[in-house]
Short mmCIF file of C-alpha atoms and ligand atoms in Angstrom, two decimals:
data_model
loop_
_atom_site.label_atom_id
_atom_site.label_comp_id
_atom_site.label_asym_id
_atom_site.label_seq_id
_atom_site.Cartn_x
_atom_site.Cartn_y
_atom_site.Cartn_z
CA UNK E 950 0.00 0.00 0.00
CA UNK E 951 1.41 3.42 -0.93
CA UNK E 952 1.94 6.38 1.40
CA UNK E 953 0.42 8.73 -1.18
CA UNK E 954 -2.10 11.13 0.30
CA UNK E 955 -3.97 12.40 -2.78
CA UNK E 956 -4.80 10.16 -5.71
CA UNK E 957 -5.03 12.41 -8.74
CA UNK E 958 -6.14 11.33 -12.19
CA UNK E 959 -4.73 13.21 -15.16
CA UNK E 960 -7.33 15.02 -17.29
CA UNK E 961 -6.97 12.53 -20.11
CA UNK E 962 -8.17 9.75 -17.80
CA UNK E 963 -11.38 11.58 -16.92
CA UNK E 964 -14.29 9.19 -17.71
CA UNK E 965 -15.78 9.62 -21.20
CA UNK E 966 -19.19 8.17 -20.30
CA UNK E 967 -21.69 8.28 -17.45
CA UNK E 968 -22.89 4.97 -16.02
CA UNK E 969 -26.62 4.19 -16.14
CA UNK E 970 -27.62 1.73 -13.40
CA UNK E 971 -31.01 1.22 -15.12
CA UNK E 972 -29.18 -1.12 -17.55
CA UNK E 973 -28.23 -3.52 -14.77
CA UNK E 974 -31.14 -3.38 -12.32
CA UNK E 975 -32.43 -6.86 -11.42
CA UNK E 976 -36.00 -5.46 -11.42
CA UNK E 977 -37.09 -2.47 -13.49
CA UNK E 978 -37.80 0.89 -11.89
CA UNK E 979 -41.56 1.53 -11.40
CA UNK E 980 -42.52 4.11 -14.06
CA UNK E 981 -43.56 7.71 -13.29
CA UNK E 982 -47.34 8.14 -13.55
CA UNK E 983 -49.58 10.91 -14.81
CA UNK E 984 -51.38 12.34 -11.74
CA UNK E 985 -54.66 12.70 -13.65
CA UNK E 986 -54.89 9.34 -15.43
CA UNK E 987 -52.66 7.14 -13.26
CA UNK E 988 -51.05 5.91 -16.51
CA UNK E 989 -47.28 5.84 -17.09
CA UNK E 990 -46.12 9.12 -18.61
CA UNK E 991 -44.14 9.31 -21.84
CA UNK E 992 -41.40 11.64 -23.07
CA UNK E 993 -44.00 14.02 -24.55
CA UNK E 994 -45.51 14.68 -21.13
CA UNK E 995 -42.17 16.04 -19.97
CA UNK E 996 -41.29 18.08 -23.06
CA UNK E 997 -42.87 21.35 -21.86
CA UNK E 998 -40.37 21.51 -19.00
CA UNK E 999 -37.25 19.56 -20.05
CA UNK E 1000 -35.15 19.47 -23.24
CA UNK E 1001 -35.47 16.24 -25.26
CA UNK E 1002 -31.86 15.14 -24.73
CA UNK E 1003 -32.43 15.18 -20.97
CA UNK E 1004 -35.78 13.37 -21.27
CA UNK E 1005 -34.18 10.60 -23.35
CA UNK E 1006 -31.54 10.16 -20.63
CA UNK E 1007 -34.29 10.08 -18.02
CA UNK E 1008 -35.89 7.03 -19.66
CA UNK E 1009 -32.74 5.41 -21.08
CA UNK E 1010 -31.68 1.85 -20.23
CA UNK E 1011 -28.36 2.10 -22.13
CA UNK E 1012 -25.50 1.16 -19.81
CA UNK E 1013 -23.05 3.90 -20.90
CA UNK E 1014 -24.01 7.37 -22.05
CA UNK E 1015 -21.28 9.46 -23.68
CA UNK E 1016 -20.32 12.70 -21.98
CA UNK E 1017 -20.34 15.29 -24.80
CA UNK E 1018 -16.87 16.63 -25.57
CA UNK E 1019 -17.84 20.28 -24.76
CA UNK E 1020 -19.13 19.12 -21.34
CA UNK E 1021 -15.91 17.23 -20.66
CA UNK E 1022 -14.07 20.42 -21.58
CA UNK E 1023 -15.99 22.37 -18.90
CA UNK E 1024 -15.56 19.53 -16.38
CA UNK E 1025 -11.80 20.02 -16.76
CA UNK E 1026 -12.13 23.34 -14.91
CA UNK E 1027 -12.12 21.20 -11.73
CA UNK E 1028 -12.25 17.49 -12.64
CA UNK E 1029 -10.99 14.87 -12.14
CA UNK E 1030 -11.67 15.55 -8.45
CA UNK E 1031 -9.14 14.26 -5.92
CA UNK E 1032 -9.48 11.10 -3.84
CA UNK E 1033 -7.80 11.70 -0.50
CA UNK E 1034 -6.66 9.31 2.23
CA UNK E 1035 -7.83 10.69 5.60
CA UNK E 1036 -4.86 9.32 7.49
CA UNK E 1037 -4.85 12.02 10.14
CA UNK E 1038 -8.48 11.31 10.89
CA UNK E 1039 -7.67 7.59 11.15
CA UNK E 1040 -4.94 8.42 13.71
CA UNK E 1041 -7.24 10.75 15.64
CA UNK E 1042 -9.83 7.97 15.86
CA UNK E 1043 -7.24 5.29 16.62
CA UNK E 1044 -8.89 3.02 14.08
CA UNK E 1045 -7.26 0.22 12.11
CA UNK E 1046 -9.62 1.15 9.22
CA UNK E 1047 -8.35 3.03 6.18
CA UNK E 1048 -10.54 6.03 5.35
CA UNK E 1049 -10.63 7.65 1.93
CA UNK E 1050 -12.86 10.45 0.72
CA UNK E 1051 -13.76 11.69 -2.73
CA UNK E 1052 -13.67 15.49 -2.55
CA UNK E 1053 -16.31 17.23 -4.66
CA UNK E 1054 -15.80 20.64 -2.99
CA UNK E 1055 -13.19 21.57 -5.63
CA UNK E 1056 -15.88 22.66 -8.13
CA UNK E 1057 -16.51 26.39 -8.77
CA UNK E 1058 -19.65 26.39 -6.60
CA UNK E 1059 -18.09 24.16 -3.94
CA UNK E 1060 -20.12 20.95 -4.31
CA UNK E 1061 -20.87 18.02 -6.63
CA UNK E 1062 -23.83 19.84 -8.22
CA UNK E 1063 -22.04 21.33 -11.28
CA UNK E 1064 -21.53 17.71 -12.47
CA UNK E 1065 -25.17 17.89 -13.58
CA UNK E 1066 -25.78 21.63 -13.96
CA UNK E 1067 -23.18 21.82 -16.75
CA UNK E 1068 -24.64 19.06 -18.98
CA UNK E 1069 -28.19 20.30 -18.27
CA UNK E 1070 -27.29 23.84 -19.35
CA UNK E 1071 -25.42 22.42 -22.37
CA UNK E 1072 -28.40 20.36 -23.61
CA UNK E 1073 -30.82 23.25 -23.09
CA UNK E 1074 -28.56 25.59 -25.06
CA UNK E 1075 -28.27 23.03 -27.86
CA UNK E 1076 -32.06 22.89 -28.14
CA UNK E 1077 -32.44 26.66 -28.37
CA UNK E 1078 -33.69 27.32 -24.83
CA UNK E 1079 -33.06 30.90 -23.65
CA UNK E 1080 -34.07 30.79 -20.03
CA UNK E 1081 -33.98 28.28 -17.13
CA UNK E 1082 -35.97 28.26 -13.91
CA UNK E 1083 -35.11 26.26 -10.83
CA UNK E 1084 -35.46 26.07 -7.08
CA UNK E 1085 -32.76 26.02 -4.45
CA UNK E 1086 -32.69 25.21 -0.74
CA UNK E 1087 -29.43 26.27 0.84
CA UNK E 1088 -28.32 27.81 -2.47
CA UNK E 1089 -25.85 25.19 -3.67
CA UNK E 1090 -27.95 24.06 -6.60
CA UNK E 1091 -28.96 27.62 -7.52
CA UNK E 1092 -25.34 28.73 -7.61
CA UNK E 1093 -24.28 25.62 -9.55
CA UNK E 1094 -26.93 26.18 -12.23
CA UNK E 1095 -26.12 29.90 -12.30
CA UNK E 1096 -22.45 29.04 -12.90
CA UNK E 1097 -23.27 26.56 -15.70
CA UNK E 1098 -25.77 28.92 -17.37
CA UNK E 1099 -23.25 31.74 -17.36
CA UNK E 1100 -20.96 29.61 -19.56
CA UNK E 1101 -23.70 29.18 -22.16
CA UNK E 1102 -25.32 32.64 -22.02
CA UNK E 1103 -28.62 31.37 -20.56
CA UNK E 1104 -30.79 33.43 -18.23
CA UNK E 1105 -31.59 31.82 -14.87
CA UNK E 1106 -34.38 32.48 -12.38
CA UNK E 1107 -33.89 30.77 -9.02
CA UNK E 1108 -36.71 30.32 -6.48
CA UNK E 1109 -34.89 30.15 -3.18
CA UNK E 1110 -36.53 28.78 -0.02
CA UNK E 1111 -37.27 31.94 1.94
CA UNK E 1112 -35.61 30.96 5.20
CA UNK E 1113 -32.33 30.29 3.33
CA UNK E 1114 -32.72 33.45 1.24
CA UNK E 1115 -32.69 35.40 4.49
CA UNK E 1116 -30.06 33.25 6.26
CA UNK E 1117 -27.54 32.84 3.43
CA UNK E 1118 -27.01 36.20 1.70
CA UNK E 1119 -23.62 35.09 0.33
CA UNK E 1120 -25.13 32.21 -1.63
CA UNK E 1121 -27.52 34.73 -3.19
CA UNK E 1122 -24.56 37.01 -3.97
CA UNK E 1123 -22.80 34.07 -5.64
CA UNK E 1124 -25.83 33.39 -7.86
CA UNK E 1125 -25.97 37.07 -8.76
CA UNK E 1126 -22.23 37.07 -9.52
CA UNK E 1127 -22.92 34.40 -12.14
CA UNK E 1128 -25.78 36.54 -13.47
CA UNK E 1129 -28.83 34.70 -12.09
CA UNK E 1130 -31.93 36.30 -10.60
CA UNK E 1131 -32.86 35.04 -7.13
CA UNK E 1132 -36.45 35.21 -5.80
CA UNK E 1133 -37.52 34.29 -2.25
CA UNK E 1134 -40.10 31.47 -2.27
CA UNK E 1135 -43.06 31.38 -1.69
CA UNK E 1136 -43.35 34.41 -3.97
CA UNK E 1137 -46.38 36.40 -5.19
CA UNK E 1138 -45.25 35.76 -8.80
CA UNK E 1139 -46.85 32.31 -9.21
CA UNK E 1140 -50.20 30.64 -8.48
CA UNK E 1141 -48.40 28.07 -6.32
CA UNK E 1142 -46.64 30.79 -4.33
CA UNK E 1143 -49.77 32.93 -3.90
CA UNK E 1144 -51.78 29.90 -2.69
CA UNK E 1145 -49.27 29.27 0.08
CA UNK E 1146 -48.96 32.96 1.02
CA UNK E 1147 -52.74 33.24 1.34
CA UNK E 1148 -52.84 30.41 3.88
CA UNK E 1149 -49.47 31.03 5.53
CA UNK E 1150 -48.36 34.67 5.03
CA UNK E 1151 -45.26 34.05 7.20
CA UNK E 1152 -44.26 30.82 5.42
CA UNK E 1153 -40.51 30.11 5.49
CA UNK E 1154 -40.91 28.09 2.32
CA UNK E 1155 -39.77 24.59 1.44
CA UNK E 1156 -38.11 22.85 -1.48
CA UNK E 1157 -41.47 21.34 -2.46
CA UNK E 1158 -43.05 24.81 -2.78
CA UNK E 1159 -40.07 26.30 -4.63
CA UNK E 1160 -40.19 23.41 -7.14
CA UNK E 1161 -43.87 24.17 -7.82
CA UNK E 1162 -43.05 27.82 -8.51
CA UNK E 1163 -40.13 27.05 -10.83
CA UNK E 1164 -42.07 24.39 -12.78
CA UNK E 1165 -45.08 26.71 -13.14
CA UNK E 1166 -42.89 29.49 -14.58
CA UNK E 1167 -41.11 27.11 -17.00
CA UNK E 1168 -44.38 25.64 -18.30
CA UNK E 1169 -45.67 29.11 -19.20
CA UNK E 1170 -43.07 30.08 -21.80
CA UNK E 1171 -41.73 28.26 -24.85
CA UNK E 1172 -38.23 29.68 -24.47
CA UNK E 1173 -38.02 28.54 -20.84
CA UNK E 1174 -37.26 25.14 -19.34
CA UNK E 1175 -36.88 23.84 -15.82
CA UNK E 1176 -33.77 22.24 -14.31
CA UNK E 1177 -33.71 19.97 -11.27
CA UNK E 1178 -30.60 19.45 -9.15
CA UNK E 1179 -31.31 15.99 -7.74
CA UNK E 1180 -33.87 13.14 -7.53
CA UNK E 1181 -34.40 12.41 -11.25
CA UNK E 1182 -32.63 9.61 -13.14
CA UNK E 1183 -30.70 11.92 -15.47
CA UNK E 1184 -29.29 13.89 -12.53
CA UNK E 1185 -28.09 10.71 -10.82
CA UNK E 1186 -26.62 9.58 -14.14
CA UNK E 1187 -24.53 12.77 -14.50
CA UNK E 1188 -23.18 12.32 -10.98
CA UNK E 1189 -21.79 8.83 -11.68
CA UNK E 1190 -18.58 10.43 -12.91
CA UNK E 1191 -17.77 10.65 -9.16
CA UNK E 1192 -17.84 6.89 -8.65
CA UNK E 1193 -16.19 6.09 -11.98
CA UNK E 1194 -13.25 8.34 -11.07
CA UNK E 1195 -13.15 7.01 -7.50
CA UNK E 1196 -12.86 3.43 -8.75
CA UNK E 1197 -9.80 4.25 -10.84
CA UNK E 1198 -8.31 6.20 -7.93
CA UNK E 1199 -8.89 3.38 -5.42
CA UNK E 1200 -7.04 1.18 -7.88
CA UNK E 1201 -4.16 3.68 -7.91
CA UNK E 1202 -4.19 3.40 -4.12
CA UNK E 1203 -3.99 -0.39 -4.39
CA UNK E 1204 -7.06 -0.62 -2.19
CA UNK E 1205 -10.75 -1.49 -2.48
CA UNK E 1206 -13.65 -0.19 -0.37
CA UNK E 1207 -15.48 -2.53 2.02
CA UNK E 1208 -17.93 0.24 2.97
CA UNK E 1209 -19.16 3.24 1.02
CA UNK E 1210 -20.88 6.15 2.76
CA UNK E 1211 -22.63 9.24 1.39
CA UNK E 1212 -25.22 11.77 2.57
CA UNK E 1213 -28.68 11.67 0.97
CA UNK E 1214 -30.92 14.67 0.37
CA UNK E 1215 -32.51 13.95 -2.99
CA UNK E 1216 -29.95 11.18 -3.52
CA UNK E 1217 -27.66 12.48 -6.26
CA UNK E 1218 -24.22 12.65 -4.62
CA UNK E 1219 -24.93 9.29 -3.00
CA UNK E 1220 -25.90 7.73 -6.33
CA UNK E 1221 -22.93 9.36 -8.01
CA UNK E 1222 -20.48 7.54 -5.80
CA UNK E 1223 -22.55 4.41 -5.11
CA UNK E 1224 -24.10 3.34 -8.43
CA UNK E 1225 -20.84 2.27 -10.12
CA UNK E 1226 -20.14 0.19 -7.00
CA UNK E 1227 -23.67 -1.27 -7.09
CA UNK E 1228 -22.82 -2.48 -10.61
CA UNK E 1229 -19.91 -4.42 -9.07
CA UNK E 1230 -22.06 -5.58 -6.18
CA UNK E 1231 -24.58 -7.04 -8.63
CA UNK E 1232 -21.68 -9.03 -10.11
CA UNK E 1233 -20.87 -10.49 -6.67
CA UNK E 1234 -18.71 -7.86 -4.94
CA UNK E 1235 -19.31 -7.76 -1.17
CA UNK E 1236 -19.17 -3.97 -0.67
CA UNK E 1237 -21.64 -2.45 1.85
CA UNK E 1238 -23.23 0.84 0.83
CA UNK E 1239 -24.64 3.20 3.45
CA UNK E 1240 -26.88 6.22 2.81
CA UNK E 1241 -26.92 8.78 5.63
CA UNK E 1242 -29.83 11.14 6.12
CA UNK E 1243 -30.89 13.72 8.74
CA UNK E 1244 -32.97 12.29 11.59
CA UNK E 1245 -35.50 15.13 11.25
CA UNK E 1246 -36.14 14.54 7.54
CA UNK E 1247 -35.82 10.73 7.59
CA UNK E 1248 -37.04 9.77 4.14
CA UNK E 1249 -35.31 6.39 3.71
CA UNK E 1250 -35.54 5.28 7.34
CA UNK E 1251 -39.05 6.48 8.28
CA UNK E 1252 -40.80 7.31 5.00
CA UNK E 1253 -43.13 4.98 3.13
CA UNK E 1254 -42.36 3.57 -0.32
CA UNK E 1255 -45.25 4.86 -2.40
CA UNK E 1256 -46.21 6.96 -5.40
CA UNK E 1257 -46.12 10.64 -4.49
CA UNK E 1258 -45.77 14.08 -6.00
CA UNK E 1259 -42.34 15.63 -6.27
CA UNK E 1260 -43.64 19.04 -5.22
CA UNK E 1261 -46.07 20.63 -2.78
CA UNK E 1262 -48.26 22.26 -5.47
CA UNK E 1263 -48.80 18.87 -7.20
CA UNK E 1264 -47.63 19.93 -10.66
CA UNK E 1265 -45.13 17.09 -11.14
CA UNK E 1266 -45.75 13.49 -12.22
CA UNK E 1267 -46.15 10.84 -9.51
CA UNK E 1268 -43.00 8.89 -8.80
CA UNK E 1269 -42.53 5.84 -6.60
CA UNK E 1270 -40.12 6.73 -3.83
CA UNK E 1271 -39.56 6.79 -0.10
CA UNK E 1272 -41.57 9.82 0.93
CA UNK E 1273 -42.67 11.70 4.02
CA UNK E 1274 -45.62 13.12 2.06
CA UNK E 1275 -45.38 16.09 -0.29
CA UNK E 1276 -46.94 18.44 2.28
CA UNK E 1277 -44.55 17.45 5.07
CA UNK E 1278 -42.57 20.43 6.34
CA UNK E 1279 -39.33 19.29 8.00
CA UNK E 1280 -38.20 21.41 10.95
CA UNK E 1281 -35.57 24.05 10.17
CA UNK E 1282 -32.06 22.63 10.46
CA UNK E 1283 -28.79 23.66 8.86
CA UNK E 1284 -28.33 21.01 6.20
CA UNK E 1285 -30.78 22.80 3.87
CA UNK E 1286 -29.81 20.51 1.00
CA UNK E 1287 -31.20 17.50 2.89
CA UNK E 1288 -34.65 18.95 3.64
CA UNK E 1289 -36.59 17.27 0.81
CA UNK E 1290 -39.70 15.17 1.51
CA UNK E 1291 -38.82 12.46 -1.02
CA UNK E 1292 -35.88 10.40 -2.25
CA UNK E 1293 -34.65 9.69 -5.77
CA UNK E 1294 -36.84 6.86 -7.18
CA UNK E 1295 -33.71 4.98 -8.26
CA UNK E 1296 -32.16 5.24 -4.77
CA UNK E 1297 -35.47 4.18 -3.20
CA UNK E 1298 -35.62 1.24 -5.59
CA UNK E 1299 -32.14 -0.07 -4.71
CA UNK E 1300 -33.03 0.32 -1.04
CA UNK E 1301 -36.13 -1.85 -1.60
CA UNK E 1302 -33.95 -4.38 -3.45
CA UNK E 1303 -31.73 -4.62 -0.36
CA UNK E 1304 -28.65 -3.31 -2.19
CA UNK E 1305 -28.07 -0.40 0.21
CA UNK E 1306 -28.51 0.40 3.91
CA UNK E 1307 -29.76 3.66 5.41
CA UNK E 1308 -28.96 5.47 8.67
CA UNK E 1309 -30.22 8.72 10.18
CA UNK E 1310 -28.29 11.13 12.43
CA UNK E 1311 -29.14 14.27 14.37
CA UNK E 1312 -27.50 17.53 13.32
CA UNK E 1313 -25.42 18.15 16.46
CA UNK E 1314 -23.59 14.81 16.22
CA UNK E 1315 -22.98 15.54 12.54
CA UNK E 1316 -21.44 18.95 13.28
CA UNK E 1317 -19.29 17.34 15.99
CA UNK E 1318 -18.02 14.91 13.34
CA UNK E 1319 -17.54 17.78 10.86
CA UNK E 1320 -15.42 19.73 13.34
CA UNK E 1321 -13.33 16.65 14.15
CA UNK E 1322 -12.77 16.13 10.44
CA UNK E 1323 -11.81 19.78 9.88
CA UNK E 1324 -9.28 19.65 12.74
CA UNK E 1325 -7.69 16.48 11.34
CA UNK E 1326 -7.90 17.00 7.57
CA UNK E 1327 -8.29 20.78 7.21
CA UNK E 1328 -11.38 20.85 5.00
CA UNK E 1329 -14.54 22.29 6.57
CA UNK E 1330 -17.42 20.09 5.34
CA UNK E 1331 -20.75 21.50 4.15
CA UNK E 1332 -23.49 20.82 6.74
CA UNK E 1333 -24.91 18.20 4.34
CA UNK E 1334 -21.54 16.52 3.99
CA UNK E 1335 -21.07 16.28 7.76
CA UNK E 1336 -23.67 13.50 7.61
CA UNK E 1337 -21.32 11.44 5.44
CA UNK E 1338 -18.41 12.29 7.74
CA UNK E 1339 -20.43 11.12 10.76
CA UNK E 1340 -21.37 7.93 8.91
CA UNK E 1341 -17.73 7.25 7.99
CA UNK E 1342 -16.48 7.94 11.53
CA UNK E 1343 -19.06 5.53 12.96
CA UNK E 1344 -17.89 2.81 10.57
CA UNK E 1345 -14.26 3.52 11.52
CA UNK E 1346 -15.11 3.25 15.24
CA UNK E 1347 -16.96 -0.01 14.59
CA UNK E 1348 -13.79 -1.31 12.88
CA UNK E 1349 -11.82 -0.23 15.96
CA UNK E 1350 -14.20 -2.05 18.31
CA UNK E 1351 -14.14 -5.18 16.13
CA UNK E 1352 -10.39 -4.94 15.42
CA UNK E 1353 -11.01 -4.93 11.66
CA UNK E 1354 -8.85 -3.09 9.14
CA UNK E 1355 -11.62 -2.35 6.63
CA UNK E 1356 -11.45 0.24 3.89
CA UNK E 1357 -14.02 3.03 4.09
CA UNK E 1358 -14.75 5.39 1.22
CA UNK E 1359 -17.05 8.37 1.66
CA UNK E 1360 -18.23 11.25 -0.47
CA UNK E 1361 -17.27 14.69 0.83
CA UNK E 1362 -19.91 16.34 -1.34
CA UNK E 1363 -18.91 19.94 -0.65
CA UNK E 1364 -17.16 22.48 1.56
CA UNK E 1365 -18.92 24.62 4.12
CA UNK E 1366 -17.40 28.05 3.42
CA UNK E 1367 -20.82 29.57 2.76
CA UNK E 1368 -22.34 27.85 5.79
CA UNK E 1369 -20.15 29.19 8.57
CA UNK E 1370 -23.18 30.63 10.36
CA UNK E 1371 -24.14 27.02 11.08
CA UNK E 1372 -20.73 26.39 12.65
CA UNK E 1373 -21.02 29.67 14.60
CA UNK E 1374 -24.35 28.47 15.98
CA UNK E 1375 -22.84 25.09 16.80
CA UNK E 1376 -19.97 26.64 18.79
CA UNK E 1377 -22.40 29.02 20.55
CA UNK E 1378 -24.48 26.01 21.65
CA UNK E 1379 -27.44 27.33 19.68
CA UNK E 1380 -27.94 24.28 17.48
CA UNK E 1381 -30.78 22.06 18.55
CA UNK E 1382 -31.86 18.57 17.63
CA UNK E 1383 -35.45 19.50 16.87
CA UNK E 1384 -37.54 16.38 16.40
CA UNK E 1385 -39.94 16.32 13.48
CA UNK E 1386 -43.63 16.64 14.31
CA UNK E 1387 -45.04 13.09 14.28
CA UNK E 1388 -48.65 14.32 13.91
CA UNK E 1389 -47.67 16.45 10.91
CA UNK E 1390 -45.86 13.47 9.40
CA UNK E 1391 -48.89 11.20 9.93
CA UNK E 1392 -51.10 13.83 8.32
CA UNK E 1393 -48.79 14.25 5.33
CA UNK E 1394 -48.63 10.47 4.85
CA UNK E 1395 -52.40 10.14 5.15
CA UNK E 1396 -52.82 12.46 2.19
CA UNK E 1397 -50.59 10.49 -0.20
CA UNK E 1398 -52.25 10.27 -3.62
CA UNK E 1399 -54.28 7.10 -4.25
CA UNK E 1400 -52.84 5.21 -7.21
CA UNK E 1401 -54.84 2.44 -8.89
CA UNK E 1402 -51.67 0.74 -10.21
CA UNK E 1403 -50.56 -0.13 -6.68
C1 PLP O 2632 -27.30 19.49 -2.37
C2 PLP O 2632 -26.24 18.89 -1.57
C3 PLP O 2632 -26.41 17.62 -0.97
C4 PLP O 2632 -27.68 16.84 -1.04
O1 PLP O 2632 -28.18 16.59 -2.30
P1 PLP O 2632 -28.12 15.16 -2.99
O2 PLP O 2632 -28.91 15.32 -4.22
O3 PLP O 2632 -28.69 14.17 -2.04
O4 PLP O 2632 -26.70 14.90 -3.29
C5 PLP O 2632 -25.35 17.08 -0.27
N1 PLP O 2632 -24.20 17.75 -0.12
C6 PLP O 2632 -24.00 18.98 -0.66
C7 PLP O 2632 -22.71 19.67 -0.45
C8 PLP O 2632 -25.02 19.57 -1.41
O5 PLP O 2632 -24.82 20.76 -1.97
#
């Protein structure tokens, strides 16, 4: 085993194709349904809001999908991303385990999200789209799409969850730097926004509401499409470059993961690292794969696997996923990127197939892990990423207790430089582990749409 710290791929070894797990699934993914008819939707149903190239990827079962050369050229601004051995963290924990992390914080916006925002902007530009709308929680997706759109001269309108809009002015400034327009959601500009404001004038907003607003605006104009930063198959597909690179880098390290850990909000950074390894697992590899989610938005561990809407205003198709109900409002906590009521259908599906495990952690224990990581390895993790750090540290401590020298690989999905208020609150003892409201969850689950196909 080498004493190399960073495993760096040269640009010419950057993967030339994304990996599509749909090609290898032992059981097909349940199809998205039209909310009115209950029938599976086709590409045409999606064409008002997505470009055709993206829709064809959404429904594709081809194993490898070529990354267009111009997209690879933009990826080279920060990719291949480093794989780093967290040896100082291993020492601090006194574990016999070897810990590696794939660091996605090296992108211009500081997270894995430009891996999909760049191809999405590229395909929209190719099809003559002039304007994109989207939603953002903590602002990572909004700034990633704003960055990508700036490269292709596209206008961007971002509906930002109001509580984050007020709490994270620097994320807004970043979006504006890239030329995007940022609107606090719920807004009076859309039917969906006005409906919420009428009932809840003080609403802090949610991702589900912001999605409704962005979709509504995109559907209204021919020159405008919508872009989503997680959950859908094509987004997960674009993120698989993470796992494909990591596999080559683990080979450079002369090592092979026994456990893979990543945080799950909508599921995209998790899928990006995990799906290439699931391909190997389906061929007989023994790797364990652990998804880590916040205990107060516990989609995979406490949600039900059912058809549900992707948004609060019920404009999207129905997809089968682990859901807390589209009207569920998770309590405010700092990992804004993990506050979504659903989970990617493909991630939910592999959970049902028993190919992955899921764990939930409270935010304070995650920040404690994030601080320990920062003091050992230097990088300050995004609040979302601290969930993966906590998951990896727990595995390393289990190895210590069991005296096992396993190899752990986790996804450090982004840095926390725009989230330092969360760390300030943590050090001031102001962070709380607010439980979710069980009655509100029961109510949201009781109002799941009835689907004949089930
Ligand atoms: C958005 C985000 C997440 C959660 O989203 P996924 O789609 O589940 O990956 C995790 N980490 C960071 C840094 C993010 O920006």
